[in-house]
């Protein structure tokens, strides 16, 4: 299994440009998440999805959009890039939780985005 | 709302010594989960250990153990016999009850192991 894969690894955008960050998982997980990590900080949740066709906002959703048409894919869209969106973006996935069971979120390797 | 507090921005520890990384949390959920992740300089997020709020035993995974004190709302990570490869950022995180699947992260502790 490849786990959670993200593309691209690194991207430079000009202000006002748009792009889509791709995320795919091959573990048949229901839950998928997008986080951003600013320098020296922890991760903040942008959007998440509990299944195909269902998405919800996290802590910092402004400036982003998501869709979840399949279980495997959860792309993150930036419509009008701004310097404040310079960050490292992590996609993660997890399975349905079972009471009393160990659980974790599996993270992709991250996408480093620089907006100039 | 959920909150995670990590009060140690950085720590230096001698190799082979044990180290405790502090984490306190706040939530109104009755059921929740606590996680620790390691982020080496390469940037990936590596899951270390998980503790459920109703688990009576402290979680252990190899050299990692989670010192869970529910009444004090603390979930400290203990690394025994530290190694040079343990140098990294460490994040404490929590998720809430069923229906509240989001992970809330602390600001992290940078651990440096000294030879």
XYZ file of N, CA and C in Angstrom:
693
model
N 0.838 -1.216 0.000
C 0.000 0.000 0.000
C 0.861 1.249 0.000
N 0.452 2.235 -0.793
C 1.193 3.490 -0.817
C 0.820 4.371 0.367
N -0.345 4.133 0.986
C -0.789 4.974 2.101
C -1.451 6.234 1.571
N -1.013 7.375 2.075
C -1.532 8.664 1.641
C -0.488 9.339 0.762
N -0.865 9.661 -0.445
C 0.057 10.333 -1.362
C -0.454 11.731 -1.678
N 0.488 12.658 -1.838
C 0.164 14.044 -2.137
C 1.014 14.527 -3.305
N 0.381 15.292 -4.180
C 1.118 15.962 -5.247
C 0.606 17.380 -5.397
N 1.472 18.337 -5.765
C 2.920 18.188 -5.922
C 3.624 18.228 -4.568
N 4.915 18.016 -4.564
C 5.707 18.119 -3.329
C 5.996 19.581 -2.998
N 6.165 20.375 -4.040
C 6.534 21.779 -3.852
C 5.975 22.588 -5.010
N 5.488 23.804 -4.702
C 4.941 24.653 -5.751
C 5.114 26.111 -5.362
N 5.456 26.913 -6.365
C 5.491 28.358 -6.189
C 4.345 28.958 -6.998
N 3.518 29.764 -6.357
C 2.388 30.425 -7.021
C 2.566 31.932 -6.956
N 2.048 32.601 -7.973
C 1.955 34.059 -7.903
C 0.620 34.428 -7.259
N 0.591 35.593 -6.642
C -0.640 36.087 -6.017
C -1.764 36.097 -7.054
N -2.921 35.549 -6.648
C -4.077 35.532 -7.532
C -4.218 34.282 -8.384
N -3.148 33.480 -8.465
C -3.244 32.237 -9.221
C -4.045 31.214 -8.434
N -4.476 30.170 -9.136
C -5.211 29.102 -8.464
C -4.485 27.784 -8.700
N -4.746 26.837 -7.831
C -4.171 25.510 -8.011
C -4.946 24.501 -7.176
N -4.745 23.241 -7.493
C -5.357 22.152 -6.740
C -4.260 21.258 -6.179
N -4.325 21.037 -4.889
C -3.433 20.081 -4.230
C -4.146 18.732 -4.217
N -3.442 17.725 -4.721
C -4.051 16.411 -4.827
C -3.713 15.540 -3.612
N -4.677 14.735 -3.203
C -4.477 13.793 -2.114
C -5.219 12.507 -2.439
N -4.527 11.384 -2.323
C -5.129 10.068 -2.577
C -4.690 9.096 -1.504
N -5.651 8.294 -1.041
C -5.309 7.232 -0.083
C -5.845 5.904 -0.605
N -5.080 4.848 -0.336
C -5.457 3.527 -0.847
C -5.793 2.567 0.281
N -6.200 3.108 1.430
C -6.502 2.274 2.596
C -8.007 2.136 2.816
N -8.805 2.644 1.887
C -10.252 2.585 1.980
C -10.781 3.288 3.242
N -10.097 4.351 3.637
C -10.507 5.104 4.816
C -11.693 6.006 4.495
N -12.613 6.097 5.439
C -13.756 6.988 5.248
C -13.392 8.449 5.486
N -12.555 8.666 6.496
C -12.273 10.038 6.910
C -11.022 10.559 6.224
N -11.110 11.774 5.714
C -9.934 12.431 5.156
C -9.905 13.889 5.615
N -8.691 14.444 5.678
C -8.480 15.754 6.291
C -7.431 16.544 5.518
N -7.562 17.849 5.575
C -6.510 18.746 5.097
C -6.097 19.665 6.244
N -4.769 19.722 6.474
C -4.197 20.596 7.485
C -3.180 21.517 6.829
N -2.946 22.635 7.464
C -1.815 23.468 7.088
C -0.919 23.670 8.303
N 0.371 23.753 8.041
C 1.342 23.970 9.103
C 2.202 25.164 8.740
N 2.039 26.237 9.485
C 2.858 27.425 9.295
C 4.171 27.240 10.051
N 5.212 27.946 9.648
C 6.535 27.743 10.256
C 6.510 27.824 11.776
N 7.071 26.820 12.432
C 7.184 26.811 13.886
C 5.883 26.578 14.617
N 4.853 26.167 13.891
C 3.537 26.001 14.512
C 3.049 24.566 14.373
N 1.974 24.282 15.100
C 1.307 23.002 14.924
C 0.409 23.028 13.700
N -0.309 21.943 13.509
C -1.186 21.826 12.345
C -2.563 22.392 12.652
N -3.142 23.038 11.656
C -4.502 23.549 11.796
C -5.383 22.931 10.713
N -6.571 22.520 11.092
C -7.463 21.831 10.176
C -8.136 22.822 9.238
N -8.091 22.526 7.941
C -8.717 23.387 6.937
C -10.121 22.865 6.618
N -10.186 21.632 6.144
C -11.434 20.956 5.813
C -11.267 19.479 6.148
N -12.411 18.819 6.324
C -12.380 17.388 6.476
C -13.604 16.762 5.837
N -13.540 15.437 5.676
C -14.628 14.703 5.035
C -14.816 13.373 5.751
N -16.063 13.023 6.013
C -16.337 11.759 6.691
C -16.777 10.681 5.703
N -16.813 11.020 4.438
C -17.151 10.041 3.413
C -17.367 10.738 2.091
N -17.451 9.945 1.038
C -17.656 10.517 -0.296
C -18.924 11.363 -0.309
N -18.806 12.570 -0.839
C -19.927 13.480 -0.942
C -20.195 14.325 0.292
N -19.401 14.123 1.356
C -19.640 14.853 2.613
C -18.353 15.575 3.020
N -18.429 16.889 3.129
C -17.284 17.666 3.582
C -17.743 18.685 4.611
N -16.808 19.157 5.417
C -17.137 20.159 6.433
C -15.922 21.018 6.719
N -16.180 22.228 7.193
C -15.113 23.171 7.457
C -14.393 22.828 8.740
N -13.104 23.137 8.736
C -12.311 23.025 9.938
C -12.096 24.379 10.570
N -10.911 24.566 11.117
C -10.616 25.794 11.859
C -10.294 26.969 10.937
N -9.647 26.705 9.785
C -9.178 27.787 8.917
C -9.583 27.545 7.469
N -10.886 27.555 7.125
C -11.315 27.183 5.774
C -11.265 28.306 4.731
N -11.147 29.558 5.184
C -11.269 30.669 4.240
C -10.160 30.638 3.187
N -10.569 30.770 1.940
C -9.625 30.782 0.823
C -9.414 29.418 0.189
N -10.133 28.418 0.701
C -9.961 27.047 0.212
C -11.320 26.431 -0.115
N -11.286 25.432 -1.001
C -12.466 24.624 -1.270
C -12.052 23.179 -1.426
N -12.976 22.282 -1.122
C -12.694 20.855 -1.270
C -13.878 20.165 -1.917
N -13.620 18.953 -2.381
C -14.675 18.078 -2.876
C -14.260 16.657 -2.573
N -15.223 15.769 -2.480
C -14.914 14.362 -2.206
C -15.890 13.516 -3.023
N -15.506 13.260 -4.270
C -16.386 12.490 -5.149
C -16.127 10.987 -5.029
N -14.963 10.605 -4.534
C -14.647 9.194 -4.341
C -14.081 8.988 -2.941
N -14.035 7.751 -2.493
C -13.439 7.450 -1.182
C -11.946 7.767 -1.183
N -11.297 7.562 -2.336
C -9.839 7.643 -2.387
C -9.291 9.067 -2.461
N -10.015 9.974 -3.095
C -9.443 11.281 -3.429
C -10.096 12.418 -2.655
N -9.255 13.373 -2.272
C -9.759 14.529 -1.505
C -8.922 15.748 -1.895
N -9.189 16.343 -3.060
C -8.393 17.486 -3.515
C -8.742 18.771 -2.775
N -7.735 19.612 -2.619
C -7.893 20.927 -1.975
C -7.631 21.995 -3.023
N -8.573 22.919 -3.169
C -8.492 23.944 -4.199
C -8.204 25.305 -3.557
N -7.196 26.006 -4.107
C -6.946 27.402 -3.753
C -7.353 28.234 -4.957
N -8.318 29.125 -4.800
C -8.840 29.856 -5.942
C -8.035 31.104 -6.251
N -7.738 31.908 -5.276
C -6.990 33.157 -5.459
C -5.865 33.167 -4.428
N -4.710 32.672 -4.835
C -3.635 32.500 -3.867
C -3.191 33.835 -3.271
N -2.933 33.808 -1.960
C -2.466 34.981 -1.237
C -1.212 34.606 -0.449
N -0.334 35.576 -0.161
C 0.884 35.262 0.591
C 0.599 34.570 1.934
N -0.550 34.858 2.526
C -0.893 34.236 3.814
C -1.127 32.725 3.683
N -1.247 32.232 2.456
C -1.436 30.802 2.244
C -0.111 30.057 2.031
N 0.976 30.772 2.143
C 2.293 30.124 2.146
C 2.383 29.238 3.381
N 2.575 27.944 3.157
C 2.521 27.002 4.264
C 2.888 25.614 3.740
N 2.932 24.667 4.652
C 3.033 23.257 4.271
C 1.669 22.630 4.502
N 1.176 21.942 3.489
C -0.160 21.361 3.545
C -0.052 19.838 3.676
N -0.748 19.340 4.670
C -0.763 17.898 4.904
C -2.169 17.364 4.701
N -2.248 16.244 3.995
C -3.479 15.487 3.875
C -3.361 14.278 4.801
N -4.465 13.865 5.376
C -4.453 12.711 6.278
C -5.734 11.912 6.086
N -5.694 10.654 6.516
C -6.892 9.826 6.446
C -6.951 8.918 7.666
N -8.156 8.477 7.992
C -8.332 7.536 9.099
C -9.571 6.693 8.830
N -9.616 5.542 9.507
C -10.734 4.639 9.313
C -11.851 4.956 10.301
N -13.006 4.320 10.088
C -14.122 4.483 11.029
C -13.667 4.006 12.394
N -13.995 4.773 13.403
C -13.532 4.440 14.737
C -14.372 3.342 15.352
N -13.686 2.432 16.021
C -14.353 1.384 16.770
C -14.133 1.659 18.249
N -15.197 1.568 19.027
C -15.095 1.868 20.454
C -14.047 0.969 21.096
N -13.137 1.570 21.831
C -12.108 0.814 22.525
C -10.916 0.454 21.676
N -10.931 0.809 20.412
C -9.834 0.434 19.532
C -8.791 1.526 19.410
N -7.596 1.123 19.056
C -6.546 2.100 18.772
C -6.843 2.741 17.425
N -6.531 3.983 17.299
C -6.789 4.676 16.050
C -5.664 5.642 15.765
N -5.558 6.032 14.545
C -4.589 7.042 14.170
C -5.002 7.679 12.862
N -4.456 8.828 12.609
C -4.566 9.455 11.314
C -3.249 9.251 10.586
N -3.345 8.770 9.360
C -2.161 8.555 8.544
C -1.954 9.791 7.683
N -0.748 10.321 7.723
C -0.445 11.561 7.022
C 0.318 11.315 5.734
N 0.026 12.166 4.746
C 0.842 12.210 3.547
C 2.129 12.965 3.817
N 3.028 13.007 2.827
C 4.343 13.632 3.030
C 4.317 15.154 3.019
N 3.204 15.745 2.624
C 3.082 17.197 2.638
C 3.382 17.835 1.294
N 2.772 19.025 1.092
C 3.044 19.871 -0.072
C 3.487 21.222 0.450
N 4.666 21.637 0.016
C 5.181 22.946 0.430
C 4.761 23.964 -0.615
N 3.999 24.973 -0.186
C 3.480 25.996 -1.100
C 4.038 27.352 -0.726
N 4.541 28.039 -1.741
C 5.068 29.386 -1.557
C 4.291 30.314 -2.483
N 3.678 31.340 -1.916
C 2.916 32.306 -2.704
C 3.661 33.639 -2.689
N 4.049 34.076 -3.887
C 4.829 35.321 -3.994
C 4.058 36.393 -4.757
N -15.204 23.600 22.662
C -13.973 23.725 21.887
C -12.860 22.921 22.559
N -11.959 22.448 21.737
C -10.842 21.662 22.239
C -9.579 22.519 22.234
N -8.729 22.276 23.214
C -7.461 23.004 23.261
C -6.363 22.092 23.766
N -5.210 22.187 23.132
C -4.021 21.443 23.546
C -2.929 22.451 23.895
N -2.287 22.250 25.018
C -1.213 23.153 25.427
C 0.072 22.362 25.645
N 1.103 22.775 24.935
C 2.433 22.226 25.146
C 3.314 23.388 25.577
N 3.793 23.357 26.809
C 4.459 24.515 27.403
C 5.965 24.508 27.217
N 6.521 23.467 26.633
C 7.971 23.361 26.462
C 8.314 23.584 24.993
N 8.748 24.778 24.603
C 9.075 25.000 23.197
C 10.265 24.152 22.759
N 11.245 23.955 23.659
C 12.417 23.184 23.305
C 12.988 22.482 24.524
N 13.599 21.319 24.278
C 14.239 20.570 25.354
C 15.529 19.960 24.840
N 16.530 19.921 25.729
C 17.797 19.258 25.418
C 17.982 18.133 26.428
N 18.258 16.938 25.919
C 18.373 15.772 26.782
C 19.610 14.978 26.373
N 20.309 14.459 27.383
C 21.470 13.621 27.110
C 21.007 12.270 26.564
N 21.769 11.778 25.596
C 21.482 10.450 25.042
C 21.400 9.411 26.155
N 20.455 8.490 25.987
C 20.197 7.353 26.887
C 19.369 7.751 28.113
N 19.156 9.032 28.325
C 18.294 9.431 29.436
C 16.831 9.355 29.006
N 15.947 9.278 30.001
C 14.512 9.340 29.728
C 14.080 10.800 29.647
N 13.027 11.058 28.882
C 12.547 12.431 28.739
C 11.018 12.417 28.779
N 10.459 13.440 29.412
C 9.004 13.603 29.468
C 8.620 14.891 28.760
N 7.739 14.772 27.797
C 7.213 15.932 27.076
C 5.799 16.194 27.582
N 5.549 17.423 28.000
C 4.290 17.747 28.651
C 3.191 18.096 27.658
N 1.972 17.715 28.014
C 0.796 18.048 27.214
C -0.402 18.122 28.143
N -1.083 19.248 28.124
C -2.360 19.349 28.824
C -3.439 19.675 27.804
N -4.664 19.291 28.131
C -5.741 19.461 27.164
C -6.993 19.971 27.867
N -7.892 20.468 27.061
C -9.172 20.925 27.574
C -10.247 20.554 26.577
N -11.313 19.968 27.061
C -12.434 19.602 26.209
C -13.666 19.412 27.068
N -14.827 19.586 26.463
C -16.079 19.321 27.157
C -16.657 17.967 26.744
N -15.992 17.285 25.802
C -16.457 15.972 25.373
C -16.190 14.930 26.452
N -17.109 13.973 26.575
C -16.940 12.891 27.549
C -15.980 11.828 27.031
N -16.007 11.644 25.721
C -15.145 10.654 25.083
C -14.218 11.377 24.125
N -12.943 11.063 24.187
C -11.982 11.741 23.312
C -10.739 10.865 23.173
N -9.890 11.245 22.258
C -8.653 10.507 22.027
C -7.465 11.439 22.037
N -6.355 10.947 22.504
C -5.130 11.748 22.589
C -4.030 11.067 21.792
N -3.270 11.854 21.062
C -2.261 11.332 20.155
C -0.944 12.077 20.360
N 0.134 11.391 20.053
C 1.430 12.041 19.914
C 2.001 11.706 18.545
N 2.521 12.759 17.904
C 3.168 12.615 16.616
C 4.586 13.160 16.699
N 5.460 12.556 15.904
C 6.842 13.005 15.774
C 7.037 13.589 14.381
N 7.677 14.739 14.308
C 7.973 15.340 13.006
C 9.479 15.601 12.912
N 10.220 14.714 12.246
C 11.655 14.945 12.075
C 11.902 16.084 11.104
N 13.149 16.420 10.921
C 13.494 17.554 10.063
C 13.070 17.328 8.614
N 12.853 16.086 8.232
C 12.383 15.786 6.870
C 10.932 16.213 6.661
N 10.188 16.450 7.739
C 8.874 17.045 7.616
C 7.678 16.125 7.736
N 7.869 14.812 7.617
C 6.680 13.952 7.671
C 6.156 13.836 9.097
N 4.892 13.518 9.222
C 4.238 13.329 10.515
C 4.163 11.834 10.811
N 4.790 11.432 11.904
C 4.871 10.013 12.264
C 4.064 9.777 13.521
N 3.063 8.912 13.431
C 2.242 8.575 14.592
C 3.070 7.779 15.591
N 2.975 8.150 16.870
C 3.723 7.450 17.908
C 2.833 6.620 18.814
N 1.771 7.252 19.343
C 1.018 6.576 20.389
C -0.348 7.213 20.532
N -1.308 6.401 20.970
C -2.691 6.848 21.124
C -3.220 6.409 22.494
N -4.042 7.278 23.095
C -4.704 6.960 24.365
C -6.168 7.360 24.259
N -7.070 6.428 24.485
C -8.481 6.746 24.538
C -8.855 7.212 25.933
N -9.842 8.081 26.017
C -10.186 8.668 27.313
C -10.741 7.653 28.295
N -11.287 6.543 27.789
C -11.824 5.536 28.694
C -10.864 4.382 28.919
N -9.676 4.477 28.332
C -8.691 3.418 28.557
C -8.151 3.530 29.977
N -8.186 2.427 30.697
C -7.743 2.464 32.090
C -6.231 2.363 32.206
N -5.626 1.691 31.249
C -4.175 1.536 31.284
C -3.525 2.629 30.443
N -2.345 3.069 30.877
C -1.567 3.990 30.058
C -1.059 3.258 28.812
N -1.122 3.943 27.679
C -0.673 3.332 26.438
C 0.850 3.227 26.398
N 1.332 2.156 25.783
C 2.773 1.995 25.580
C 3.003 1.473 24.170
N 4.088 1.952 23.557
C 4.509 1.483 22.237
C 6.031 1.500 22.222
N 6.633 0.364 22.509
C 8.089 0.291 22.529
C 8.675 1.212 23.583
N 9.515 2.162 23.145
C 10.150 3.095 24.088
C 9.241 4.258 24.468
N 8.058 4.324 23.855
C 7.132 5.421 24.124
C 6.042 4.963 25.088
N 5.732 5.808 26.031
C 4.577 5.572 26.888
C 3.873 6.897 27.105
N 2.585 6.801 27.345
C 1.780 7.995 27.549
C 1.316 7.984 28.998
N 1.718 8.995 29.734
C 1.323 9.138 31.135
C 0.017 9.938 31.175
N -1.093 9.207 31.241
C -2.425 9.804 31.135
C -2.999 10.023 32.535
N -3.224 11.298 32.863
C -3.840 11.646 34.151
C -5.108 12.429 33.839
N -6.215 11.705 33.835
C -7.469 12.265 33.353
C -7.953 13.420 34.211
N -7.841 13.277 35.523
C -8.342 14.328 36.419
C -7.553 15.620 36.235
N -6.290 15.490 35.911
C -5.447 16.674 35.703
C -5.451 17.122 34.255
N -6.134 16.354 33.380
C -6.198 16.639 31.947
C -4.789 16.772 31.367
N -3.984 15.779 31.662
C -2.638 15.778 31.094
C -2.364 14.450 30.394
N -1.534 14.504 29.376
C -1.212 13.331 28.556
C 0.249 13.447 28.136
N 1.131 13.280 29.076
C 2.549 13.478 28.816
C 3.155 12.283 28.096
N 4.057 12.558 27.180
C 4.777 11.499 26.461
C 6.095 11.243 27.173
N 6.368 9.974 27.440
C 7.629 9.590 28.048
C 8.411 8.755 27.048
N 9.641 9.178 26.775
C 10.522 8.410 25.913
C 11.632 7.849 26.788
N 11.741 6.550 26.832
C 12.785 5.943 27.661
C 14.051 5.775 26.824
N 15.191 5.834 27.464
C 16.481 5.560 26.803
C 16.582 6.294 25.476
N 16.589 7.621 25.537
C 16.551 8.426 24.316
C 17.737 8.137 23.402
N 17.475 8.296 22.104
C 18.477 8.043 21.065
C 18.634 9.300 20.218
N 19.754 9.390 19.496
C 19.992 10.571 18.669
C 18.875 10.752 17.646
N 18.323 9.640 17.170
C 17.245 9.714 16.185
C 15.938 10.232 16.742
N 15.870 10.426 18.046
C 14.656 10.985 18.659
C 14.604 12.499 18.518
N 15.677 13.117 18.070
C 15.676 14.568 17.870
C 14.654 14.930 16.802
N 13.669 15.740 17.165
C 12.561 16.063 16.262
C 11.611 17.010 16.982
N 10.592 17.451 16.246
C 9.453 18.137 16.859
C 8.436 17.087 17.280
N 7.819 17.302 18.430
C 6.804 16.385 18.919
C 5.515 17.161 19.165
N 4.428 16.624 18.594
C 3.133 17.281 18.710
C 2.156 16.391 19.467
N 1.466 17.010 20.393
C 0.344 16.385 21.070
C -0.930 16.820 20.352
N -1.879 15.912 20.231
C -3.124 16.247 19.532
C -4.283 15.501 20.182
N -5.493 16.036 19.986
C -6.667 15.330 20.475
C -7.795 15.439 19.481
N -8.674 14.439 19.513
C -9.925 14.534 18.777
C -11.055 14.294 19.776
N -12.240 14.789 19.390
C -13.353 14.747 20.315
C -14.185 13.487 20.173
N -15.400 13.595 20.606
C -16.329 12.483 20.650
C -16.779 12.121 19.237
N -17.511 11.035 19.117
C -18.039 10.639 17.814
C -18.814 11.808 17.219
N -18.539 12.064 15.945
C -19.130 13.223 15.288
C -18.225 14.439 15.332
N -17.212 14.393 16.177
C -16.234 15.487 16.262
C -14.867 14.902 15.924
N -14.636 14.686 14.632
C -13.494 13.892 14.188
C -12.219 14.701 14.009
N -12.303 15.992 14.227
C -11.152 16.834 13.942
C -10.047 16.597 14.957
N -8.811 16.658 14.493
C -7.658 16.653 15.389
C -7.256 18.094 15.692
N -7.094 18.397 16.967
C -6.574 19.697 17.386
C -5.152 19.487 17.874
N -4.209 20.259 17.339
C -2.792 20.081 17.655
C -2.297 21.153 18.616
N -1.295 20.776 19.425
C -0.546 21.753 20.191
C 0.530 22.391 19.317
N 1.283 23.308 19.904
C 2.297 24.031 19.148
C 3.613 23.278 19.042
N 3.737 22.191 19.775
C 4.894 21.332 19.615
C 6.028 21.613 20.574
N 6.882 20.611 20.750
C 8.117 20.716 21.532
C 9.260 20.207 20.664
N 10.294 21.027 20.538
C 11.465 20.582 19.775
C 12.428 19.888 20.728
N 12.634 18.600 20.521
C 13.519 17.798 21.359
C 14.850 17.607 20.659
N 15.917 17.906 21.369
C 17.269 17.701 20.848
C 18.005 16.752 21.776
N 18.501 15.665 21.228
C 19.247 14.686 22.010
C 20.741 14.973 21.840
N 21.414 15.102 22.960
C 22.837 15.449 22.963
C 23.674 14.184 23.132
N 24.669 13.964 22.265
C 25.485 12.733 22.390
C 26.288 12.714 23.685
